Amino acid sequence: MKHRSSQQEGFTLIEVLVGLVISASVIAGLTTLASSVNIGWSQVVRKLSSQEKVSTGLAIAAGDISRIQRIADRQSKPPQFHFHGQPSSITFVVQERPASGAKGLYWVHLFSRQTSSGTALIRVHAPFYTTDGSAAAAKWADEVVLSEGGFSFSFSYKRAHGASDAWLYDWREHDTLPGLVRIQTTESRTGAQAYPPMVIALKVSAEAACVNIESPACTMKSLGKLMSEKN
Amino acid sequence: MKSPANSVSKTSEHGAVLVAVLWLVTLMTLLVVSLGGNVRSNVDLSRLEIDRLQTETTLDSAVEIAAARLLADGNEAWDGHAEFVNLNGASVEIRVLDASSLVDIARAQPDLIRALADKVLGGGGASNALADAILDRRSTDEQKPSSELPFQSVDEIYELAGERPELVDKLIPFIGLYSKGGRVNVRASSRAVIESVPGISITDVDDILSLQRSRDANIAAYQAIAARYGQYLTAEAGNVYIVEAKVMGGLHMLAGSSLRATIALNRKNGNAPFQIVRLSW
C-alpha cells in the first residue's frame, strides 16, 4: 500500500530556518562583495578621471608653452622679453588657438590656485598690445580650469645655452628666454610626486628680425640674448 | 524503485542549485564587465596620449625634413606646392613657401601695401584704413634705429584692425615680415601679390605665372621681369620659409593635425642651421 508520509510533503520549520540563514549569509556576502567592487570601481573611475583631467590640462599648458613667441620690449633698458617665470605661475605671449576665436597675439597666464578640493591649474588670457605690452596692464579674462583636485603644480626653467644644467624656480634672466620649462605635479596631501615631470621645449627659437641674421634685433648670433641697440 | 516524494525533493534541490548557479554566473559576469571596462578605459586613455605624442613628433620631424631639403637645395622655387612623405607609418603632406614671396608689411613700398589691401579686401574705406594703420605704425617707428622692425610678429596687425579681424584673416596669407629689402620674390609669389604690383602689365603677370607653372628654373627670365619693377620685385630667395605639415592618416596618428612653422635658415651655423621664428596652430 502506498503511503505518503506527511514528513515528506515539504520542508520542516528547521529546514526553512536553516535555508533562510544560509541565504541571508550568502546575500550578505554578495552585498559586501558588490559593495567593495563598487567602491573599488568608483575609486578607479575617480582616479582615471583625475588622471585624464591632469593629462589634458598639462597637454594644453604644454601646447601653449611650446609656442611662446619671442616678443621683446625693446623700449626698456636693457631690452627684455615679454616673459615672466615664477614657481607657481608663468606668463608669456602666444598666438591664440583658432578654436578660441581670439585673433592675434595674446598674453597667457598659467598659475596654480588653492581651492576647496586642493589646488587648481588655471589659464587666463588677455589681448597683447604692443603699445602697452606690460603684463601688469593686461586685462585677464576667460578663466579656464585646466586641472583641479588633490594635486599641486610648480614651474621651473632651464637655460637654452650655457654650462649650467640647473632648473631655476624663478626666471630672472629677462633678456633671454628659457630653453625648457618643466611642470611638476605633486600630491597636495603628501607632497609626493604624482606624475613624472613634464618637460616642454620652447620651439620658437629666433625672432622675425632674423631675416637679417646680422640685425641686433635677431638673437641668433648672441645665443638667444637680446642686445642693446647701438645707434 | 523511486518514490514520487523522493522525485519532488530532488527537483526542488535542482531548482535551488540552478538559482545559485545563475546568481554566481550573474555576479561573475558583472565582475568581468567591470574589469573589462576598467582596462578598456585605461588602454583608451594611454592610446590617445601615445597617438597625440606620436602625431606631434611626426609633425616636428616633417618640419625638420623640410628644413633639410631647404638647406640642401636653396635654388628651388618654394611656392607652397604639396609633397607627401611617409613618416612613422603616417602619410604627411608638406608644403614649403618662400616667405619672401609675401608682401613685407615692415619694408615693402607703401603703394604695394595699399594695392594689395585693395586687391584682397576689395578696396573701400576698410581696406584703406587697414593699409593706413600699417603704414602709420611704420612711420611712428621711424625714430627708432633702422635695424629695429615696426613689427615683431605678423600677428600684430590684428591689433591694428581693431573690431574688423576678418579683414586681417583675408590679408594674412599674403603678408609677412621676411623679405630682402622689402621686395617680393617673383619666383614663388601668388597671383594676387603679382597683380598688386603697381604698374605691372598684364603680359608680365602672364609671363611670371607661366614661368611658375612650367617649374622652369630660368632665373634670367625672372630677373628680366623683376628688373622692370625693381623697387617691388626680385628673383632672389630669402632665408625664411613657411613650412606647413599635415598628417593625412596612419596607424596611431591623429589625422588632420597640422603644424605651421616659419623657419629662418642660417647655413653658416653648422650646429643650428635653422631656427623657428613663428609657430602657429
Coordinates of C-alpha atoms in Angstrom, one line a residue:
Chain A
M1 CA 0.0 0.0 0.0
K2 CA 1.3 3.4 -1.0
H3 CA 1.5 5.7 1.9
R4 CA 2.5 9.4 1.6
S5 CA 4.3 10.4 4.7
S6 CA 3.5 14.0 5.9
Q7 CA 7.2 14.4 6.7
Q8 CA 8.0 14.1 3.0
E9 CA 5.5 16.7 1.7
G10 CA 7.5 19.8 2.4
F11 CA 10.3 21.4 4.4
T12 CA 10.2 21.4 8.1
L13 CA 10.4 24.7 10.0
I14 CA 14.0 23.9 11.0
E15 CA 14.9 23.3 7.3
V16 CA 13.3 26.6 6.3
L17 CA 15.1 28.4 9.1
V18 CA 18.5 26.9 8.1
G19 CA 17.8 27.7 4.5
L20 CA 17.0 31.4 5.4
V21 CA 20.1 31.7 7.5
I22 CA 22.2 30.3 4.7
S23 CA 20.5 32.6 2.1
A24 CA 21.0 35.6 4.3
S25 CA 24.7 34.8 4.8
V26 CA 25.1 34.3 1.0
I27 CA 23.2 37.6 0.3
A28 CA 25.2 39.4 3.0
G29 CA 28.4 38.1 1.4
L30 CA 27.3 39.0 -2.0
T31 CA 26.3 42.5 -0.9
T32 CA 29.6 43.1 0.8
L33 CA 31.4 41.8 -2.3
A34 CA 29.3 44.0 -4.6
S35 CA 29.8 47.0 -2.4
S36 CA 33.6 46.5 -2.3
V37 CA 33.6 46.1 -6.1
N38 CA 31.5 49.2 -6.4
I39 CA 33.9 51.2 -4.1
G40 CA 36.9 49.9 -6.0
W41 CA 35.2 50.7 -9.3
S42 CA 34.4 54.3 -8.1
Q43 CA 37.9 54.8 -6.9
V44 CA 39.2 53.6 -10.3
V45 CA 36.8 55.9 -12.2
R46 CA 37.8 58.8 -9.9
K47 CA 41.5 58.1 -10.5
L48 CA 41.1 57.7 -14.2
S49 CA 39.0 60.8 -14.5
S50 CA 41.5 62.8 -12.4
Q51 CA 44.4 61.4 -14.5
E52 CA 42.6 62.3 -17.7
K53 CA 42.0 65.9 -16.4
V54 CA 45.6 66.3 -15.3
S55 CA 46.8 64.9 -18.6
T56 CA 44.5 67.1 -20.7
G57 CA 45.4 70.2 -18.6
L58 CA 49.1 69.6 -18.9
A59 CA 48.8 68.9 -22.7
I60 CA 47.1 72.3 -23.1
A61 CA 49.7 74.0 -21.0
A62 CA 52.5 72.3 -22.9
G63 CA 50.9 73.3 -26.3
D64 CA 50.9 77.0 -25.1
I65 CA 54.4 76.9 -23.7
S66 CA 56.0 75.2 -26.7
R67 CA 54.6 78.1 -28.9
I68 CA 55.8 81.0 -26.8
Q69 CA 56.6 83.9 -29.2
R70 CA 59.8 85.8 -28.9
I71 CA 58.4 89.2 -28.5
A72 CA 60.6 91.8 -26.7
D73 CA 60.1 95.1 -25.0
R74 CA 62.9 96.9 -26.7
Q75 CA 61.9 100.2 -25.1
S76 CA 63.0 99.0 -21.7
K77 CA 66.6 99.5 -20.8
P78 CA 68.1 96.9 -21.2
P79 CA 65.6 95.3 -23.6
Q80 CA 63.8 92.3 -22.2
F81 CA 61.4 89.6 -23.4
H82 CA 57.7 89.6 -22.6
F83 CA 58.0 86.6 -20.3
H84 CA 57.7 86.0 -16.6
G85 CA 58.5 82.8 -14.9
Q86 CA 57.8 82.1 -11.2
P87 CA 57.5 78.8 -9.3
S88 CA 53.7 79.0 -9.2
S89 CA 53.0 80.9 -12.4
I90 CA 54.2 81.6 -15.9
T91 CA 53.2 84.4 -18.2
F92 CA 54.0 84.7 -21.9
V93 CA 52.8 85.8 -25.3
V94 CA 51.4 83.4 -27.9
Q95 CA 49.2 83.4 -30.9
E96 CA 45.9 82.1 -29.6
R97 CA 44.3 78.8 -30.7
P98 CA 42.0 79.1 -33.7
A99 CA 39.2 77.3 -31.8
S100 CA 39.2 80.1 -29.1
G101 CA 38.1 82.6 -31.7
A102 CA 40.7 85.0 -30.4
K103 CA 42.8 86.6 -33.1
G104 CA 46.3 87.9 -32.9
L105 CA 48.7 87.9 -30.0
Y106 CA 47.6 87.1 -26.5
W107 CA 49.1 87.1 -23.1
V108 CA 48.6 83.8 -21.4
H109 CA 49.0 83.4 -17.7
L110 CA 49.1 79.9 -16.2
F111 CA 49.0 79.7 -12.4
S112 CA 48.1 77.4 -9.6
R113 CA 45.4 78.5 -7.0
Q114 CA 44.2 76.9 -3.8
T115 CA 40.6 75.7 -4.0
S116 CA 38.3 73.8 -1.7
S117 CA 39.3 70.5 -3.4
G118 CA 43.0 71.1 -3.4
T119 CA 45.0 73.1 -6.0
A120 CA 43.8 74.1 -9.5
L121 CA 45.9 74.9 -12.5
I122 CA 44.3 77.9 -14.2
R123 CA 44.7 79.5 -17.6
V124 CA 43.7 83.1 -18.3
H125 CA 44.5 85.3 -21.3
A126 CA 44.4 88.9 -22.4
P127 CA 45.0 90.7 -25.7
F128 CA 48.6 91.7 -26.1
Y129 CA 49.0 95.3 -27.2
T130 CA 52.4 96.4 -28.5
T131 CA 51.6 99.9 -27.4
D132 CA 51.3 98.8 -23.7
G133 CA 52.8 95.4 -23.7
S134 CA 53.3 95.0 -20.0
A135 CA 51.6 92.0 -18.3
A136 CA 50.7 94.3 -15.4
A137 CA 48.4 96.3 -17.7
A138 CA 46.8 93.1 -19.2
K139 CA 43.0 92.7 -18.7
W140 CA 42.8 89.0 -17.8
A141 CA 39.7 87.1 -18.9
D142 CA 38.3 83.8 -19.9
E143 CA 39.4 81.8 -16.9
V144 CA 39.8 78.1 -17.7
V145 CA 40.5 75.5 -15.0
L146 CA 42.9 73.1 -16.7
S147 CA 43.1 70.7 -13.8
E148 CA 41.7 70.6 -10.3
G149 CA 42.0 68.1 -7.4
G150 CA 44.5 67.0 -4.9
F151 CA 47.5 68.0 -6.9
S152 CA 49.9 70.9 -6.8
F153 CA 51.7 72.3 -9.8
S154 CA 55.1 74.1 -9.9
F155 CA 57.1 75.5 -12.8
S156 CA 60.8 75.6 -13.3
Y157 CA 63.1 76.8 -16.1
K158 CA 66.3 75.8 -17.7
R159 CA 68.6 77.8 -19.9
A160 CA 68.8 77.0 -23.6
H161 CA 72.6 77.7 -23.7
G162 CA 75.4 77.8 -21.2
A163 CA 77.1 75.4 -18.9
S164 CA 74.6 75.4 -16.1
D165 CA 72.3 72.5 -16.1
A166 CA 70.2 73.6 -13.1
W167 CA 66.5 74.0 -13.0
L168 CA 65.6 77.5 -11.8
Y169 CA 62.4 78.2 -10.0
D170 CA 62.5 81.9 -10.6
W171 CA 63.4 83.1 -14.1
R172 CA 65.3 86.4 -13.7
E173 CA 67.3 86.5 -17.0
H174 CA 64.8 88.8 -18.7
D175 CA 67.0 89.4 -21.7
T176 CA 66.7 85.7 -22.7
L177 CA 64.0 83.1 -22.8
P178 CA 64.5 79.7 -21.2
G179 CA 65.1 76.7 -23.5
L180 CA 63.0 74.3 -21.4
V181 CA 60.1 74.7 -19.0
R182 CA 59.2 71.9 -16.5
I183 CA 55.9 71.4 -14.8
Q184 CA 56.0 69.2 -11.7
T185 CA 52.8 67.6 -10.3
T186 CA 52.7 66.6 -6.7
E187 CA 50.1 65.2 -4.4
S188 CA 48.9 68.1 -2.3
R189 CA 48.4 65.9 0.8
T190 CA 51.7 64.1 0.9
G191 CA 53.9 66.2 -1.3
A192 CA 55.0 63.1 -3.2
Q193 CA 55.5 63.3 -6.9
A194 CA 52.2 62.3 -8.6
Y195 CA 53.3 62.0 -12.2
P196 CA 56.7 62.2 -14.0
P197 CA 57.6 65.9 -14.6
M198 CA 56.5 67.3 -17.9
V199 CA 59.4 69.0 -19.7
I200 CA 58.5 71.3 -22.6
A201 CA 60.9 72.7 -25.1
L202 CA 60.3 76.2 -26.4
K203 CA 60.1 75.6 -30.1
V204 CA 60.3 79.2 -31.3
S205 CA 64.0 80.0 -31.1
A206 CA 64.5 83.1 -33.3
E207 CA 62.9 86.4 -34.0
A208 CA 61.2 87.7 -37.2
A209 CA 64.1 90.1 -37.5
C210 CA 66.3 87.1 -38.2
V211 CA 65.5 87.6 -41.9
N212 CA 68.7 89.6 -41.5
I213 CA 70.9 87.5 -39.2
E214 CA 73.2 90.4 -38.5
S215 CA 70.3 92.6 -37.2
P216 CA 70.7 93.5 -33.5
A217 CA 67.0 92.5 -33.0
C218 CA 67.9 88.9 -34.1
T219 CA 69.4 86.8 -31.2
M220 CA 70.7 84.0 -33.4
K221 CA 74.2 85.3 -33.1
S222 CA 74.0 86.2 -29.4
L223 CA 72.9 82.8 -28.1
G224 CA 69.3 84.0 -27.6
K225 CA 70.3 87.1 -25.7
L226 CA 68.7 90.5 -26.5
M227 CA 71.4 93.0 -27.3
S228 CA 71.0 96.8 -26.6
E229 CA 70.7 98.8 -29.8
K230 CA 73.8 100.6 -30.9
N231 CA 72.9 103.7 -32.8
Chain B
M1 CA 12.1 1.9 -7.0
K2 CA 11.8 5.7 -7.0
S3 CA 9.1 7.1 -4.8
P4 CA 7.2 10.3 -6.1
A5 CA 8.1 12.1 -2.9
N6 CA 11.8 11.5 -3.5
S7 CA 11.4 12.8 -7.0
V8 CA 9.8 16.1 -5.8
S9 CA 12.6 16.6 -3.3
K10 CA 15.2 16.0 -5.9
T11 CA 13.5 18.6 -8.3
S12 CA 13.5 21.2 -5.5
E13 CA 17.2 20.6 -4.9
H14 CA 17.9 21.0 -8.6
G15 CA 15.9 24.3 -8.6
A16 CA 17.9 25.7 -5.7
V17 CA 21.2 24.7 -7.3
L18 CA 20.1 26.3 -10.6
V19 CA 19.2 29.6 -8.8
A20 CA 22.6 29.5 -7.0
V21 CA 24.4 28.9 -10.3
L22 CA 22.5 31.7 -12.0
W23 CA 23.4 34.0 -9.2
L24 CA 27.1 33.1 -9.4
V25 CA 27.1 33.5 -13.2
T26 CA 25.4 36.9 -13.0
L27 CA 27.9 38.0 -10.4
M28 CA 30.9 36.8 -12.3
T29 CA 29.6 38.5 -15.5
L30 CA 29.3 41.8 -13.6
L31 CA 32.8 41.4 -12.3
V32 CA 34.2 40.6 -15.7
V33 CA 32.3 43.5 -17.4
S34 CA 33.6 45.9 -14.7
L35 CA 37.1 44.7 -15.0
G36 CA 36.9 44.9 -18.8
G37 CA 35.6 48.4 -18.7
N38 CA 38.3 49.5 -16.3
V39 CA 41.0 48.0 -18.5
R40 CA 39.5 49.4 -21.7
S41 CA 39.3 53.0 -20.3
N42 CA 42.9 52.8 -19.2
V43 CA 44.0 51.5 -22.6
D44 CA 42.0 54.1 -24.5
L45 CA 43.4 56.9 -22.4
S46 CA 47.0 55.7 -22.9
R47 CA 46.5 55.1 -26.6
L48 CA 45.1 58.6 -27.1
E49 CA 48.1 60.1 -25.2
I50 CA 50.5 58.0 -27.3
D51 CA 48.7 59.0 -30.5
R52 CA 48.9 62.6 -29.6
L53 CA 52.6 62.4 -28.8
Q54 CA 53.4 60.4 -31.9
T55 CA 51.5 62.9 -34.1
E56 CA 53.3 65.8 -32.5
T57 CA 56.7 64.1 -33.0
T58 CA 55.8 63.3 -36.6
L59 CA 54.9 66.9 -37.4
D60 CA 58.1 68.1 -35.8
S61 CA 60.0 65.6 -37.9
A62 CA 58.3 66.8 -41.0
V63 CA 59.4 70.4 -40.3
E64 CA 63.0 69.1 -39.9
I65 CA 62.8 67.2 -43.2
A66 CA 61.6 70.3 -44.9
A67 CA 64.5 72.3 -43.3
A68 CA 67.0 69.6 -44.5
R69 CA 65.6 69.9 -48.1
L70 CA 65.9 73.7 -48.0
L71 CA 69.4 73.5 -46.7
A72 CA 70.3 71.0 -49.4
D73 CA 68.8 73.0 -52.3
G74 CA 68.5 76.7 -51.9
N75 CA 67.8 77.3 -55.6
E76 CA 64.4 75.7 -55.9
A77 CA 61.3 77.9 -56.1
W78 CA 59.4 77.0 -53.0
D79 CA 55.9 78.1 -53.9
G80 CA 53.9 76.1 -51.4
H81 CA 53.1 73.1 -53.6
A82 CA 52.2 69.9 -51.7
E83 CA 54.6 66.9 -51.4
F84 CA 53.9 63.7 -49.5
V85 CA 56.3 61.8 -47.3
N86 CA 55.9 58.7 -45.2
L87 CA 56.9 59.2 -41.6
N88 CA 56.5 56.8 -38.7
G89 CA 53.9 54.9 -40.9
A90 CA 51.9 58.1 -41.5
S91 CA 51.3 59.9 -44.7
V92 CA 52.3 63.6 -44.2
E93 CA 51.6 66.5 -46.5
I94 CA 54.4 69.1 -46.5
R95 CA 54.1 72.5 -48.2
V96 CA 57.1 74.9 -48.2
L97 CA 56.6 78.5 -49.2
D98 CA 59.4 81.0 -49.6
A99 CA 58.4 83.7 -47.1
S100 CA 60.0 86.4 -49.3
S101 CA 57.2 85.7 -51.8
L102 CA 54.8 87.5 -49.4
V103 CA 54.5 91.3 -49.1
D104 CA 56.6 92.5 -46.3
I105 CA 54.5 94.9 -44.2
A106 CA 57.6 96.3 -42.5
R107 CA 59.7 97.1 -45.5
A108 CA 57.7 96.9 -48.8
Q109 CA 56.9 100.1 -50.7
P110 CA 53.7 101.8 -49.3
D111 CA 51.9 101.7 -52.7
L112 CA 52.4 97.9 -52.9
I113 CA 50.8 97.5 -49.5
R114 CA 47.9 99.8 -50.4
A115 CA 47.4 97.9 -53.7
L116 CA 47.5 94.5 -52.0
A117 CA 44.9 95.6 -49.4
D118 CA 42.8 97.0 -52.3
K119 CA 43.0 93.7 -54.2
V120 CA 42.5 91.3 -51.4
L121 CA 40.0 93.3 -49.3
G122 CA 38.1 94.7 -52.3
G123 CA 39.1 98.3 -51.8
G124 CA 36.9 100.9 -49.9
G125 CA 37.2 102.5 -46.6
A126 CA 38.0 99.5 -44.5
S127 CA 40.9 98.3 -46.7
N128 CA 42.3 101.8 -46.9
A129 CA 42.1 102.2 -43.2
L130 CA 44.0 98.9 -42.5
A131 CA 46.7 99.9 -45.0
D132 CA 47.0 103.3 -43.4
A133 CA 47.2 101.8 -40.0
I134 CA 50.1 99.5 -41.1
L135 CA 51.9 102.4 -42.7
D136 CA 51.2 104.7 -39.7
R137 CA 52.9 102.1 -37.4
R138 CA 55.9 102.2 -39.7
S139 CA 56.1 106.0 -39.7
T140 CA 55.7 106.1 -35.9
D141 CA 58.6 103.9 -35.6
E142 CA 60.8 106.0 -37.9
Q143 CA 62.6 107.5 -34.9
K144 CA 63.7 104.0 -33.9
P145 CA 67.1 102.6 -35.1
S146 CA 66.8 101.3 -38.7
S147 CA 67.6 97.8 -37.6
E148 CA 64.5 97.6 -35.4
L149 CA 61.3 96.5 -37.2
P150 CA 58.0 98.1 -36.5
F151 CA 56.5 94.6 -36.1
Q152 CA 58.0 91.7 -34.2
S153 CA 55.2 89.4 -35.4
V154 CA 52.9 89.5 -38.3
D155 CA 50.0 88.7 -35.9
E156 CA 50.4 92.3 -34.5
I157 CA 48.2 93.6 -37.4
Y158 CA 45.2 92.2 -35.7
E159 CA 45.8 94.9 -33.1
L160 CA 45.6 97.5 -35.9
A161 CA 42.4 96.1 -37.4
G162 CA 40.5 96.7 -34.2
E163 CA 37.0 95.4 -34.5
R164 CA 37.5 94.0 -38.0
P165 CA 39.7 90.9 -37.5
E166 CA 38.1 89.3 -40.6
L167 CA 40.0 91.8 -42.8
V168 CA 43.3 90.5 -41.4
D169 CA 42.1 86.9 -41.8
K170 CA 41.8 87.6 -45.6
L171 CA 45.1 89.6 -45.8
I172 CA 47.4 87.5 -43.6
P173 CA 48.0 84.7 -46.2
F174 CA 49.7 87.3 -48.5
I175 CA 51.8 89.3 -46.0
G176 CA 54.9 88.6 -44.0
L177 CA 58.0 90.3 -42.4
Y178 CA 60.6 88.3 -44.2
S179 CA 61.7 89.9 -47.4
K180 CA 65.0 91.0 -48.7
G181 CA 64.9 94.8 -48.7
G182 CA 61.1 94.9 -49.0
R183 CA 60.9 93.2 -52.4
V184 CA 58.8 90.2 -53.3
N185 CA 60.4 87.1 -54.7
V186 CA 58.7 86.8 -58.0
R187 CA 59.5 83.1 -58.4
A188 CA 57.2 81.9 -55.7
S189 CA 54.7 84.7 -55.2
S190 CA 50.9 84.2 -55.7
R191 CA 48.8 85.8 -58.5
A192 CA 47.2 88.2 -56.0
V193 CA 50.6 89.5 -54.9
I194 CA 51.9 89.8 -58.5
E195 CA 48.8 91.6 -59.7
S196 CA 49.1 94.1 -56.9
V197 CA 52.5 95.4 -58.1
P198 CA 51.8 99.0 -59.1
G199 CA 52.0 99.5 -62.8
I200 CA 52.6 95.8 -63.7
S201 CA 51.5 94.9 -67.2
I202 CA 49.1 92.0 -67.9
T203 CA 51.7 90.5 -70.2
D204 CA 54.3 90.5 -67.4
V205 CA 51.8 88.9 -65.0
D206 CA 51.0 86.2 -67.5
D207 CA 54.7 85.6 -68.2
I208 CA 55.5 85.2 -64.5
L209 CA 52.6 82.8 -63.9
S210 CA 53.6 80.8 -67.0
L211 CA 57.2 80.6 -65.8
Q212 CA 56.0 79.4 -62.4
R213 CA 53.7 76.8 -63.9
S214 CA 56.4 75.4 -66.1
R215 CA 58.6 75.0 -63.0
D216 CA 61.4 76.3 -65.2
A217 CA 64.3 77.4 -63.1
N218 CA 65.1 80.1 -65.7
I219 CA 66.4 82.6 -63.2
A220 CA 67.4 85.0 -66.1
A221 CA 63.8 85.2 -67.3
Y222 CA 62.5 86.0 -63.8
Q223 CA 65.3 88.5 -63.3
A224 CA 64.5 90.3 -66.5
I225 CA 60.9 90.8 -65.5
A226 CA 61.8 91.7 -61.8
A227 CA 64.2 94.3 -63.0
R228 CA 61.4 96.2 -64.7
Y229 CA 59.7 96.6 -61.3
G230 CA 62.9 96.8 -59.3
Q231 CA 61.5 98.5 -56.2
Y232 CA 58.9 95.9 -55.8
L233 CA 60.2 92.6 -57.2
T234 CA 63.3 90.4 -57.0
A235 CA 64.2 86.9 -58.3
E236 CA 66.3 86.2 -55.2
A237 CA 65.0 83.9 -52.4
G238 CA 65.3 84.9 -48.8
N239 CA 66.4 82.8 -45.9
V240 CA 63.0 82.4 -44.3
Y241 CA 60.4 79.8 -45.3
I242 CA 57.0 78.8 -44.1
V243 CA 56.5 75.0 -43.7
E244 CA 53.1 73.5 -43.3
A245 CA 52.9 69.9 -42.3
K246 CA 49.7 68.0 -42.0
V247 CA 49.1 64.3 -41.0
M248 CA 46.8 62.8 -43.6
G249 CA 46.4 59.4 -41.9
G250 CA 48.2 56.5 -40.5
L251 CA 48.2 54.0 -37.7
H252 CA 48.2 55.6 -34.2
M253 CA 48.0 59.1 -35.7
L254 CA 45.5 61.9 -35.2
A255 CA 44.7 62.5 -38.8
G256 CA 44.1 66.1 -39.8
S257 CA 46.6 67.5 -37.2
S258 CA 48.8 70.2 -38.6
L259 CA 51.7 72.5 -37.8
R260 CA 52.7 75.7 -39.5
A261 CA 56.3 76.8 -38.8
T262 CA 58.2 79.7 -40.1
I263 CA 61.9 78.9 -40.2
A264 CA 65.0 81.0 -40.7
L265 CA 68.0 79.3 -42.3
N266 CA 71.5 80.1 -41.1
R267 CA 73.7 77.9 -43.3
K268 CA 76.9 79.2 -41.7
N269 CA 75.9 77.8 -38.3
G270 CA 76.6 74.0 -38.5
N271 CA 75.2 73.4 -35.1
A272 CA 71.9 75.1 -35.6
P273 CA 71.4 75.6 -39.3
F274 CA 67.7 76.6 -38.9
Q275 CA 65.6 78.3 -36.2
I276 CA 61.8 78.5 -35.8
V277 CA 60.7 82.2 -35.8
R278 CA 56.9 81.6 -35.7
L279 CA 54.8 78.6 -34.9
S280 CA 51.0 78.6 -35.4
W281 CA 48.2 76.2 -34.8

